[in-house]
Short mmCIF file of C-alpha atoms in Angstrom, two decimals:
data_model
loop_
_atom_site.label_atom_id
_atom_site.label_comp_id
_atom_site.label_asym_id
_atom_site.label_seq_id
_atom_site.Cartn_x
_atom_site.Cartn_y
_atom_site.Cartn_z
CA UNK A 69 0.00 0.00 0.00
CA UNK A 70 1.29 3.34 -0.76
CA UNK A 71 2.26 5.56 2.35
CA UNK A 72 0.12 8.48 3.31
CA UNK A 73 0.42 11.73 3.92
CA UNK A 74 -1.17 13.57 6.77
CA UNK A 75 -2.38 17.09 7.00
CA UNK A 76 -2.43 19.28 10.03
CA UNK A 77 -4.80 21.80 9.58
CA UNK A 78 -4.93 24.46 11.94
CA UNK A 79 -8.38 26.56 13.03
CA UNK A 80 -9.50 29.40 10.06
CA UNK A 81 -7.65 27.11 7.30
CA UNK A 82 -9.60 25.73 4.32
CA UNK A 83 -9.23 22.07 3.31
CA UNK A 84 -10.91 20.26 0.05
CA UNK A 85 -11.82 17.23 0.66
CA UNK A 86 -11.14 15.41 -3.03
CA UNK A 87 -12.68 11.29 -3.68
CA UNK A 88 -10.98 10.03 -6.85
CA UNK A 89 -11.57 6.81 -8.44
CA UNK A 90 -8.88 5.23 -6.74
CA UNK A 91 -9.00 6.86 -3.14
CA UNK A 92 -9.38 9.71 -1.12
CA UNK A 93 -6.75 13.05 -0.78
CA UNK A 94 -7.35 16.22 1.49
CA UNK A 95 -5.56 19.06 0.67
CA UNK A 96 -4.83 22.14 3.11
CA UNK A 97 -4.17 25.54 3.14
CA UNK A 98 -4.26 28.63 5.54
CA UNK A 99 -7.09 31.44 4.58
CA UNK A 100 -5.46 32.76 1.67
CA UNK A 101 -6.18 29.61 -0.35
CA UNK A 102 -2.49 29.71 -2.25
CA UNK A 103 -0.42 27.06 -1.40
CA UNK A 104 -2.05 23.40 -0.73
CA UNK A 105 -0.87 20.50 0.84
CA UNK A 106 -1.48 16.98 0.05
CA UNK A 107 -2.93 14.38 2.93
CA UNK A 108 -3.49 10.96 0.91
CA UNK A 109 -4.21 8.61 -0.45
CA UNK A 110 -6.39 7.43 1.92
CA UNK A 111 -8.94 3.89 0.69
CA UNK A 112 -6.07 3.39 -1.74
CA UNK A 113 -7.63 1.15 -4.65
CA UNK A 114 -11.30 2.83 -3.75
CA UNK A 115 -13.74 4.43 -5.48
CA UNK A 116 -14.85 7.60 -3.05
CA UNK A 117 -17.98 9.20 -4.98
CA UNK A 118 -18.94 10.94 -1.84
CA UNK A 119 -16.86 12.88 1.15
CA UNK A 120 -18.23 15.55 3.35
CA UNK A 121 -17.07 17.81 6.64
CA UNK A 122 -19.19 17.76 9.52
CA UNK A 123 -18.37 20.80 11.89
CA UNK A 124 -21.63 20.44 13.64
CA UNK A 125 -21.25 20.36 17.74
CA UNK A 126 -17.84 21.10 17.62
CA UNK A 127 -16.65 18.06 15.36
CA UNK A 128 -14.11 18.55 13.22
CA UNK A 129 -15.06 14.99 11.08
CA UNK A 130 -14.55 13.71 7.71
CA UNK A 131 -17.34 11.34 5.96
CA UNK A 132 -15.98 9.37 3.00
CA UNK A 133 -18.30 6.64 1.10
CA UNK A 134 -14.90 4.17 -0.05
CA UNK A 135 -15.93 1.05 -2.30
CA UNK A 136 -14.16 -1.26 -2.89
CA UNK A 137 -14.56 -3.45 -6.11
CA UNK A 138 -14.28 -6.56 -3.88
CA UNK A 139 -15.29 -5.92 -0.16
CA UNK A 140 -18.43 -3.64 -1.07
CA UNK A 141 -18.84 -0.01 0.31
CA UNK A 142 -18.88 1.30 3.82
CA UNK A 143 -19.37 4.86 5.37
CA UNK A 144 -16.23 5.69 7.31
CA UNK A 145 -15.40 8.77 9.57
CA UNK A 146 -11.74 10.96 10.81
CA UNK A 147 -11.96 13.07 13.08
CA UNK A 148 -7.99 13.76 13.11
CA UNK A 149 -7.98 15.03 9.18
CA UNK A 150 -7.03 11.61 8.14
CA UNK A 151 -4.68 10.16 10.32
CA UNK A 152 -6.97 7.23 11.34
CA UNK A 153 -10.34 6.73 10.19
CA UNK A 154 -13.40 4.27 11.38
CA UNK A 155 -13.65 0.74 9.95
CA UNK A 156 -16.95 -0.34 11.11
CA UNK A 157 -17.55 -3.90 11.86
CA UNK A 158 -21.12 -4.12 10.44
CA UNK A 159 -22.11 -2.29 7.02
CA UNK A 160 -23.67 1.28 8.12
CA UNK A 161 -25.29 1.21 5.19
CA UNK A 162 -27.31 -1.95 4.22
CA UNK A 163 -31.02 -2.11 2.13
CA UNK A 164 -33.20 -3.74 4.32
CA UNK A 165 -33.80 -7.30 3.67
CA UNK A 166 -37.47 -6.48 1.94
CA UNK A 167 -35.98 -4.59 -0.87
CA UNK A 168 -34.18 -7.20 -2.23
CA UNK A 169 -30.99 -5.09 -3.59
CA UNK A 170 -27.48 -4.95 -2.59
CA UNK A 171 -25.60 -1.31 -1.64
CA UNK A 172 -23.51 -0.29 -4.83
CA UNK A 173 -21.95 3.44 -4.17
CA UNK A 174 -22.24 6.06 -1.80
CA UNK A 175 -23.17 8.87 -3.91
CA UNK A 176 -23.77 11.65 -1.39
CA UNK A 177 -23.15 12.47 1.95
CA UNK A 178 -25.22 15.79 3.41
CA UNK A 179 -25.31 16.95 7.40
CA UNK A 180 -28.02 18.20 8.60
CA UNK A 181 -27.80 22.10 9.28
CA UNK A 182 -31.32 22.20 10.86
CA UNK A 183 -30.21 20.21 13.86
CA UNK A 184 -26.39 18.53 15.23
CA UNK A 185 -27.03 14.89 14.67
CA UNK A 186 -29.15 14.46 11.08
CA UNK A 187 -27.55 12.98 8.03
CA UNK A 188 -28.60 11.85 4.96
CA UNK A 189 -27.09 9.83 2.22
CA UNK A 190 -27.52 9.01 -1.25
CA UNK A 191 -26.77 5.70 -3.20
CA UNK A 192 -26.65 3.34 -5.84
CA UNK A 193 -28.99 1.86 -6.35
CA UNK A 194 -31.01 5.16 -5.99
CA UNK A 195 -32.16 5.44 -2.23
CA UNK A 196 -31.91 7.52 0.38
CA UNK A 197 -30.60 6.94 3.80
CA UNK A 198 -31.00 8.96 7.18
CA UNK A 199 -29.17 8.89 10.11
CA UNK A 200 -30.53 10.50 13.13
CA UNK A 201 -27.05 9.86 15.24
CA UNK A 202 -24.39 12.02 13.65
CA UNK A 203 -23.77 9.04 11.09
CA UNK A 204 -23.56 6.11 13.51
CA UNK A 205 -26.50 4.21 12.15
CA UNK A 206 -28.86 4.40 9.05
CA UNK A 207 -32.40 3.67 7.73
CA UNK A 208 -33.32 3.59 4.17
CA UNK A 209 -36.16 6.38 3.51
CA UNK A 210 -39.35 4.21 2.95
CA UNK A 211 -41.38 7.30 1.63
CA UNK A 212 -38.84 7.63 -1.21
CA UNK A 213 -38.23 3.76 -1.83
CA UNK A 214 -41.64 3.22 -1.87
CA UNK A 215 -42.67 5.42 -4.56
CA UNK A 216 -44.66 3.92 -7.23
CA UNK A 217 -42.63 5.24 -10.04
CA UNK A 218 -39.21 4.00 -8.91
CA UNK A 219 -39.63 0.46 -10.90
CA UNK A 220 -39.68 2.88 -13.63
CA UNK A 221 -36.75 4.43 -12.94
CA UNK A 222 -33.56 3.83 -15.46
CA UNK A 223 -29.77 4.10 -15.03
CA UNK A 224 -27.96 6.22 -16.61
CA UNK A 225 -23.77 5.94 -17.76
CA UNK A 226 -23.46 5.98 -13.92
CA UNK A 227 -25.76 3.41 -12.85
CA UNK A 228 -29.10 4.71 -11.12
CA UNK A 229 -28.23 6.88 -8.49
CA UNK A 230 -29.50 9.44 -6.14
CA UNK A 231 -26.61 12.09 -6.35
CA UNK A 232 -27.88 15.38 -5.01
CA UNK A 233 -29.35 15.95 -1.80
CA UNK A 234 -30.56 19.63 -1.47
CA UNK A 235 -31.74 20.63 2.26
CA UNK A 236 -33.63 23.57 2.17
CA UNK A 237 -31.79 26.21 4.29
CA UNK A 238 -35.66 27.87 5.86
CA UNK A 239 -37.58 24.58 5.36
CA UNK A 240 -36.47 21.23 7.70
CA UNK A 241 -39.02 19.00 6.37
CA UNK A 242 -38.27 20.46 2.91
CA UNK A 243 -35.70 17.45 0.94
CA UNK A 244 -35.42 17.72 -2.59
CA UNK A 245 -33.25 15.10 -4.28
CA UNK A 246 -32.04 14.16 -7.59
CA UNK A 247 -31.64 10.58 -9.07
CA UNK A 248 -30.33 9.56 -12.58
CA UNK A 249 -32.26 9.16 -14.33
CA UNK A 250 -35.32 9.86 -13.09
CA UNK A 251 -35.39 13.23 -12.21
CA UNK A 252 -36.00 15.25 -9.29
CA UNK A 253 -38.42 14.26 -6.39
CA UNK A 254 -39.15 16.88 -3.54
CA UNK A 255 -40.90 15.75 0.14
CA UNK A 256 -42.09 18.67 2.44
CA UNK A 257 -42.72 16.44 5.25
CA UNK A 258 -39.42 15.09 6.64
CA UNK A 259 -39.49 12.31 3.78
CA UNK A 260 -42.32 10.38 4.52
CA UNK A 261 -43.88 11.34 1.01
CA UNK A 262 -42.42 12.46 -2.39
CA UNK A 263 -43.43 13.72 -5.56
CA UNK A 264 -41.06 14.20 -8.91
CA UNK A 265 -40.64 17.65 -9.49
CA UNK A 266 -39.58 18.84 -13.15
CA UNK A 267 -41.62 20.82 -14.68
CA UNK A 268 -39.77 22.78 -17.55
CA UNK A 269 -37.08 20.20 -17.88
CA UNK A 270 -36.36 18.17 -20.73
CA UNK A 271 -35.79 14.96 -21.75
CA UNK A 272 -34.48 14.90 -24.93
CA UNK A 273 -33.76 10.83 -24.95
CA UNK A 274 -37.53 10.34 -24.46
CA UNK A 275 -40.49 10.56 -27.33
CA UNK A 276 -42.04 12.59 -24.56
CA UNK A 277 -39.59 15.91 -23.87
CA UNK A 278 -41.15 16.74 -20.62
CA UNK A 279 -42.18 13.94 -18.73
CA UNK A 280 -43.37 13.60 -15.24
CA UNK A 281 -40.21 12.10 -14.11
CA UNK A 282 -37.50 10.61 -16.27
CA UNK A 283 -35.24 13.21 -16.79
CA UNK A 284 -31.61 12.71 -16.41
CA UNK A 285 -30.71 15.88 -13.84
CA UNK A 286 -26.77 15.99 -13.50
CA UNK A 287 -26.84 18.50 -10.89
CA UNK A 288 -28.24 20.89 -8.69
CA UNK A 289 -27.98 24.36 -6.63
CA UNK A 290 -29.63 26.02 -4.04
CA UNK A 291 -28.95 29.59 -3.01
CA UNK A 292 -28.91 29.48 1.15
CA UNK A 293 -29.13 32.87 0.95
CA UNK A 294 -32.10 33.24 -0.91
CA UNK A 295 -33.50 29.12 -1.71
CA UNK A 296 -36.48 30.19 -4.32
CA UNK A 297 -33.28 30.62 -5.89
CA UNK A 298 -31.62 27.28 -7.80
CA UNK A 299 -29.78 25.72 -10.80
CA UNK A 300 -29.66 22.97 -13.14
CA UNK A 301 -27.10 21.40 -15.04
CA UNK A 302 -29.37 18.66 -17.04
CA UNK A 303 -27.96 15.93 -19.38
CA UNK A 304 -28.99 18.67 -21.92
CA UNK A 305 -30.28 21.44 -20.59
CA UNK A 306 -29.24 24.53 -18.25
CA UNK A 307 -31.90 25.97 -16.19
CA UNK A 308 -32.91 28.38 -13.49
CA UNK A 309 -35.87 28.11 -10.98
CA UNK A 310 -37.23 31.37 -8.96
CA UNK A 311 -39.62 29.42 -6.79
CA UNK A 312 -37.76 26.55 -5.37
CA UNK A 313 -37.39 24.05 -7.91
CA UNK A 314 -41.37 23.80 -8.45
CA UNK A 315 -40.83 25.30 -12.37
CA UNK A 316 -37.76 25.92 -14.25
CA UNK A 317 -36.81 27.96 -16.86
CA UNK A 318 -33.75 27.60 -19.78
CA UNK A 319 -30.62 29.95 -19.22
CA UNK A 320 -28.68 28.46 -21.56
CA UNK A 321 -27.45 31.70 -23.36
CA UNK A 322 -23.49 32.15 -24.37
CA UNK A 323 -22.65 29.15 -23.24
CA UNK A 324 -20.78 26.66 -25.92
CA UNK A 325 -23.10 23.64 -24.91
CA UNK A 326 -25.52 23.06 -22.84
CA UNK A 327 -24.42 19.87 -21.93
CA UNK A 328 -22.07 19.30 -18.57
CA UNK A 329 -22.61 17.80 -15.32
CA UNK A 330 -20.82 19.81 -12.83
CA UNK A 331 -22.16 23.49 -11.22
CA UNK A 332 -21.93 25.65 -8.35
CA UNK A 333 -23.20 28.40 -6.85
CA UNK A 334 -22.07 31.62 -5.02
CA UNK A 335 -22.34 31.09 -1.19
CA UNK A 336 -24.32 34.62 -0.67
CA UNK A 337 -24.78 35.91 -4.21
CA UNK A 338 -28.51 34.23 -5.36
CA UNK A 339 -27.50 35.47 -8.83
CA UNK A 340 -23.60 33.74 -9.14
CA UNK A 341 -22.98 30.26 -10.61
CA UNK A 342 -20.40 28.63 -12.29
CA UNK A 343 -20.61 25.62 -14.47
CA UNK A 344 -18.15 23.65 -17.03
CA UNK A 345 -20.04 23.33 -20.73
CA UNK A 346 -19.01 19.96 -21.90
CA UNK A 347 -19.24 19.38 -25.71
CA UNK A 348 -22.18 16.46 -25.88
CA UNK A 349 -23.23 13.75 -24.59
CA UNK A 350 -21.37 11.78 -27.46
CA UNK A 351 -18.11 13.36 -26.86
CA UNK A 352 -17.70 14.35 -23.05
CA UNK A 353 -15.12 16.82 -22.80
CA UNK A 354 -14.56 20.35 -22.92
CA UNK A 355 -15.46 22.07 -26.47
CA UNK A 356 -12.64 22.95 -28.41
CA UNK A 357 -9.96 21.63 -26.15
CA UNK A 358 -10.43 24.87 -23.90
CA UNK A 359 -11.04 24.43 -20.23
CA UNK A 360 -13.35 26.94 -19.70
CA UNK A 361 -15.14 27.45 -16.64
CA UNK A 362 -18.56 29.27 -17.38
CA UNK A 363 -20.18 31.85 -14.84
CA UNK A 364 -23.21 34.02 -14.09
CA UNK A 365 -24.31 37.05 -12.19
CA UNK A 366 -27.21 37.53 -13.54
CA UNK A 367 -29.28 34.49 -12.29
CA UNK A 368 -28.69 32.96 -16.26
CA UNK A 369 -29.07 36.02 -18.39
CA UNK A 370 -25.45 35.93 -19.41
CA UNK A 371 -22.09 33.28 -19.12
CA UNK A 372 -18.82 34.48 -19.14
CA UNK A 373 -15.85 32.30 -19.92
CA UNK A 374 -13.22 32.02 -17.09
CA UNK A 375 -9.79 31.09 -18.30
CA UNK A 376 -7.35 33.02 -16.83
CA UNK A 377 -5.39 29.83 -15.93
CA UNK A 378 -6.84 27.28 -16.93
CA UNK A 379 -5.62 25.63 -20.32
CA UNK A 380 -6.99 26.95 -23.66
CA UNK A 381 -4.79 24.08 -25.71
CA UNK A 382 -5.51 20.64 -26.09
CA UNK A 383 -7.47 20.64 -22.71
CA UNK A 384 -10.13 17.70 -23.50
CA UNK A 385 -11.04 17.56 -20.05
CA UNK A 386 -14.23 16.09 -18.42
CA UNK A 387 -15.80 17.58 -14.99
CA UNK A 388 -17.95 15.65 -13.56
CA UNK A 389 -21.14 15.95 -11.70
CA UNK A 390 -19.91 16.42 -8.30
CA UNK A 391 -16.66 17.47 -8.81
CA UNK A 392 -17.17 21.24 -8.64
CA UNK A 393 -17.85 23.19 -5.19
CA UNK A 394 -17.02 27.08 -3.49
CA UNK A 395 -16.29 27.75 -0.06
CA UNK A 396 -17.64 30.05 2.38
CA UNK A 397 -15.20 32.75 2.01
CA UNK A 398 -15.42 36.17 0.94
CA UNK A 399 -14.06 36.26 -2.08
CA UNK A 400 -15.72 33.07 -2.94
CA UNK A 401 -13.40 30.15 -3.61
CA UNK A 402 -13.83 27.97 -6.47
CA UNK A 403 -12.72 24.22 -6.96
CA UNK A 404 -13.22 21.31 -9.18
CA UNK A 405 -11.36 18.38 -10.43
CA UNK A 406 -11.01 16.74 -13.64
CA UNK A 407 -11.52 13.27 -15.03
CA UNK A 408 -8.14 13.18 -16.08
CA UNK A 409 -6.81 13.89 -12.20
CA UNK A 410 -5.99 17.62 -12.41
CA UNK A 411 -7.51 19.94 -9.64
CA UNK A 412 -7.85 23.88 -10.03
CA UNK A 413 -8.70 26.57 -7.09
CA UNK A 414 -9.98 29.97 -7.50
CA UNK A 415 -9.89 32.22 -4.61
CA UNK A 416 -11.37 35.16 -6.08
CA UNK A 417 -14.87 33.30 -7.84
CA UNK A 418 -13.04 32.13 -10.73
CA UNK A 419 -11.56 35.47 -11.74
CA UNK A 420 -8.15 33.55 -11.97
CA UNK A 421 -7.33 29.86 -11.52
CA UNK A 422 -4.23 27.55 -10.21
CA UNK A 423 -3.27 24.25 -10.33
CA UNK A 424 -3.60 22.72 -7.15
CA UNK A 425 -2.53 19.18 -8.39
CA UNK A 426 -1.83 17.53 -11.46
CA UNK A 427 -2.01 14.43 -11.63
CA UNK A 428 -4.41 12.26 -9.15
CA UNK A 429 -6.68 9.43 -10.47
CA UNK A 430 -10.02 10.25 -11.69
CA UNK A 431 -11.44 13.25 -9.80
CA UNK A 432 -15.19 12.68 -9.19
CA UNK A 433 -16.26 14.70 -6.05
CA UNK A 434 -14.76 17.90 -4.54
CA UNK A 435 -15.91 19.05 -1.49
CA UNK A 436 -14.44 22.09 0.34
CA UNK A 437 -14.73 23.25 4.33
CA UNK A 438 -13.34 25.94 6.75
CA UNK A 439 -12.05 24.46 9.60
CA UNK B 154 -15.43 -31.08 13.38
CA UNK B 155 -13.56 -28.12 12.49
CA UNK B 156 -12.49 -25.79 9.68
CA UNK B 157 -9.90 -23.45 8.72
CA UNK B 158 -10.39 -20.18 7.42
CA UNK B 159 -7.28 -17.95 5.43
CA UNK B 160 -8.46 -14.45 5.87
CA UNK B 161 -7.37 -11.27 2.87
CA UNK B 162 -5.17 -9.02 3.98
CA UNK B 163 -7.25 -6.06 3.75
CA UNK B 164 -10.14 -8.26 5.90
CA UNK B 165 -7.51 -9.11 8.80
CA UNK B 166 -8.33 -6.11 10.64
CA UNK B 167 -11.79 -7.25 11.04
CA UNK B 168 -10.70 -10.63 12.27
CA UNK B 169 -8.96 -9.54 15.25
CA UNK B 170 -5.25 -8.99 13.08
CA UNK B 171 -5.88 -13.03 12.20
CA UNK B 172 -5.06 -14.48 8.59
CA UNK B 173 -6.45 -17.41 9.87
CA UNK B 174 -9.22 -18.78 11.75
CA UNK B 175 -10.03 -21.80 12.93
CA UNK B 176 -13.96 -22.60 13.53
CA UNK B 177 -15.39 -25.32 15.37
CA UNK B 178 -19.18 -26.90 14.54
CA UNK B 179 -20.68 -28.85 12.30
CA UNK B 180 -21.34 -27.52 8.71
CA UNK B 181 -23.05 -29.56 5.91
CA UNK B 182 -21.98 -26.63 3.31
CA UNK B 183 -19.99 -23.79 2.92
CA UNK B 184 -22.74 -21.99 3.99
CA UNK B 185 -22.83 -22.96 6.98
CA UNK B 186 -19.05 -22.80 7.49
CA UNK B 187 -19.34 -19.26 6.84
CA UNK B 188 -21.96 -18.72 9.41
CA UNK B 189 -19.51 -20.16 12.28
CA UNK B 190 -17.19 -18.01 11.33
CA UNK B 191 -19.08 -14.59 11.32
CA UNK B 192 -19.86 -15.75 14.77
CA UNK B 193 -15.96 -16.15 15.20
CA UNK B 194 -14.81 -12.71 12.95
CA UNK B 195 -18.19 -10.84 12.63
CA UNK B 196 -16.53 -7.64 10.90
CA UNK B 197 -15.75 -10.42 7.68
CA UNK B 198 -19.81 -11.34 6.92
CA UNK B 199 -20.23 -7.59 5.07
CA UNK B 200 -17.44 -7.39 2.96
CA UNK B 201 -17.83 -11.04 1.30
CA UNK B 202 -22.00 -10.84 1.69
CA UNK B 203 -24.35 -8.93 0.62
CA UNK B 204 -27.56 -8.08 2.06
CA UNK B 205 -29.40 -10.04 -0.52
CA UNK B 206 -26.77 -12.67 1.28
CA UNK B 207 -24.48 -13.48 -2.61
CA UNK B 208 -20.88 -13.66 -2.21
CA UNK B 209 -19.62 -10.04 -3.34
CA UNK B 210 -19.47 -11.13 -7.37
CA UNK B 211 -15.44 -10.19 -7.04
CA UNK B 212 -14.74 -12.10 -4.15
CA UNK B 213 -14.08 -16.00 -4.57
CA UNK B 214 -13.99 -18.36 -1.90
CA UNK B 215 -12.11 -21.46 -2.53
CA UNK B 216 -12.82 -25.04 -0.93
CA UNK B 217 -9.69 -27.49 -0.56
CA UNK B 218 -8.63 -25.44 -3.43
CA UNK B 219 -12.13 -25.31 -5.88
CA UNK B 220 -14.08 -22.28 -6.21
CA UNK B 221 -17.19 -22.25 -5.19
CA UNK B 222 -18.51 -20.74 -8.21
CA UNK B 223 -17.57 -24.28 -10.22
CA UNK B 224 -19.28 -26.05 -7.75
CA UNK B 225 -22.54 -25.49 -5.97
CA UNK B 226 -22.02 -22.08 -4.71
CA UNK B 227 -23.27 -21.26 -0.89
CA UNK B 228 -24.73 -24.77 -1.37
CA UNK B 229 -21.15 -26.45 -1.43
CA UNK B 230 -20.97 -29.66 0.32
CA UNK B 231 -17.14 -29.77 2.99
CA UNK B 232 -15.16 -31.88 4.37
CA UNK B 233 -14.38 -32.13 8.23
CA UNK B 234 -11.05 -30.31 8.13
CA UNK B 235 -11.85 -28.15 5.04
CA UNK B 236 -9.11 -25.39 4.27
CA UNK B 237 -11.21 -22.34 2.79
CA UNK B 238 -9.63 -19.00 0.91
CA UNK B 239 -11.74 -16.35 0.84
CA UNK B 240 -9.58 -13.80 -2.07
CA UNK B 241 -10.52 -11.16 -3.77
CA UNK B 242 -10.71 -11.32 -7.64
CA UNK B 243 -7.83 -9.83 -10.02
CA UNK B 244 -10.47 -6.78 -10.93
CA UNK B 245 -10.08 -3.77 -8.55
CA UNK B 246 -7.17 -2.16 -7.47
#
């Protein structure tokens, strides 16, 4: 096994928590977001689709969702930034015996900001899980599971997954999730029922363009500031909703596709995102071999192209869904991770970019906290 | 009767820092086998089962040296004295 790094990361620094195909890496640096340091790899050999930071109560602890090809997937915790982590002796996350199906990936890990001990998590095959012990133990959500359209629910390239969890920041009971492909489904009472919410989204792979449910969302926003406010990257498709995901509306103006997976939005400014334009669904990489990170602040009116470090030559570089994230901070920070292992940081909202890393495996989720 | 386990590497942890384990019982199949020793090394039953309760489909567990998969699966008859591998396949990494 290779030998790890550890990070020390002192109170008021900023670390990114980064899940690769092939393990986990958490890079540090103080407040001024310049120089990083590498902690890592941790799950060597792993798939980690999902990482988060939970500074609830005073914890300073690090969720990762590992699986391994051959000894499944497990939800395991730091609270020392890496050093050790938990290894726990019965699956935390198992499907109950009536549903028949076997955990695949941990897609999504979300804490609770409405209260110190609520979690939620999203999988493969698309479920969701709560935890109602600050991650110790989990229950599948019945209301969701239970829907009567879920047999109708299709995988997409990533197998059928429930990859966005959005809590809304003035609503508790207020869950809206996303699952390729199927779409969006919202519950306003803590989960016990759902119903798909897309109107205005399309489905272009379906005779029927706007279906109930069905569509293949890539991602979602949510402004905390100001949640009527949200964004959609859509397996063709950019979109804005004003009235909390209940309608949507295109913004796909001066961008080079509409096509992408990963977005981002601006932790105060309802109007700010950023997304990465992809070419197609045939060809997933960056148009033109130009990295070009795409933002907003005008809630969608008009993109600008961001490339002030980034490479504008022979960059065919893929970014996927949940590989892009900001921080807190004011300016905003702005990371994401490529396909191809690279990781760029922007601590002035994308103004300017550096290279943080060059060459990890297969960047697929980028998380960022302030310790 | 009695049977010997060889534990992974990466599973050892969970077995108490033991690459083997010896189980005592009587076991008609591998099955059952198995079952005596997640009583012995309980941390080993999620990583090689699945909830639906099928060996993880890149894990192989070998019986006095025959997969399991060319034989009758879970349902595999052993021996008093059986020597079982439980390895993971050449895929991951």
């Amino acid at each position: 096994m290779p030998a790890e790094k550890h990070v020390k990361p002192r109170r008021g620094d900023v670390v990114i928590l980064v899940g690769t195909m092939k393990g986990a890496f958490i890079f540090r640096s103080s407040a001024s977001r310049k120089k990083w340091e590498l902690g890592g790899p941790y799950f060597p050999g792993s798939a980690v689709y999902a990482m988060a930071f939970d500074d609830r109560e005073g914890r300073q602890r690090i969720w990762a969702g590992p699986q391994s090809m051959h000894w499944g997937a497990v939800l395991r915790s730091s609270d020392d930034f890496g050093k050790t982590w938990t290894n726990p002796e019965e699956a935390n996350i198992k499907f109950p015996q009536r549903a028949e199906t076997a955990l695949q990936r941990v897609w999504q890990i979300i804490p609770s900001r409405s209260d110190s001990y609520t979690m939620y998590a999203g999988v493969e095959p698309a479920a969701l899980f709560v935890s109602k012990d600050a991650g110790e133990s989990w229950n599948l959500v019945d209301g969701l599971w239970d829907h009567p359209q879920r047999p109708k629910w299709q995988p997409g390239g990533g197998g059928l997954c429930l990859h966005t969890i959005l809590l809304d920041p003035t609503d508790a009971k207020r869950i809206r999730v996303a699952i390729s492909t199927a779409g969006m489904y919202v519950t306003e009472d803590n989960g016990a029922t759902w119903r798909p919410s897309n109107k205005g989204v399309r489905a272009d792979f379906l005779p029927d363009k706007h279906p109930e449910f069905g569509q293949c969302v890539h991602k979602v926003v949510q402004s905390r500031k100001k949640p009527e406010r949200m964004f959609l990257q859509n397996h063709w498709g950019l979109y804005r909703s004003d009235d909390r995901g209940e309608s949507w509306k295109d913004v796909a103006k001066g961008v080079p596709s509409d096509f992408g997976f990963a977005m981002a939005i601006h932790p105060e400014d309802p109007d700010c995102a950023w997304i990465v334009p992809l070419e197609s669904d045939g060809f997933r990489c960056t148009p033109e071999g130009k990295l070009r990170v795409y933002r907003t602040q005008n809630g969608g009116k008009k993109w600008k192209a961001m490339t002030k470090g980034l490479p504008q030559e022979q960059a065919f570089e893929t970014v996927l869904r949940d590989a892009m994230t900001t921080d807190s901070m004011k300016p905003a920070g702005v990371y994401f991770g490529t396909r191809s292992g690279k990781l760029f940081a922007s601590s002035d909202e994308g103004r300017k970019w550096s290279t943080v890393i060059d060459g990890l495996p297969p960047v697929v989720s980028v998380k960022v906290a302030r310790v | 009767m009695s049977y010997l386990f060889f534990i992974p590497g990466p599973l050892r942890e969970l077995a108490g820092n033991r690459g083997q384990v010896r189980v005592d019982g009587r076991a008609d199949s591998i099955s059952d086998a198995l079952a005596l020793l997640w009583n012995e090394a309980p941390g080993v039953r999620d990583r090689v089962i699945t909830e639906v309760g099928e060996v993880r489909p890149h894990v192989n567990i070998f019986v006095d040296g025959e997969s399991i998969r060319d034989s009758a699966g879970l349902g595999t008859k052993i021996r008093d004295g059986a020597e079982i591998f439980i390895l993971p396949a050449v895929s991951g990494g």
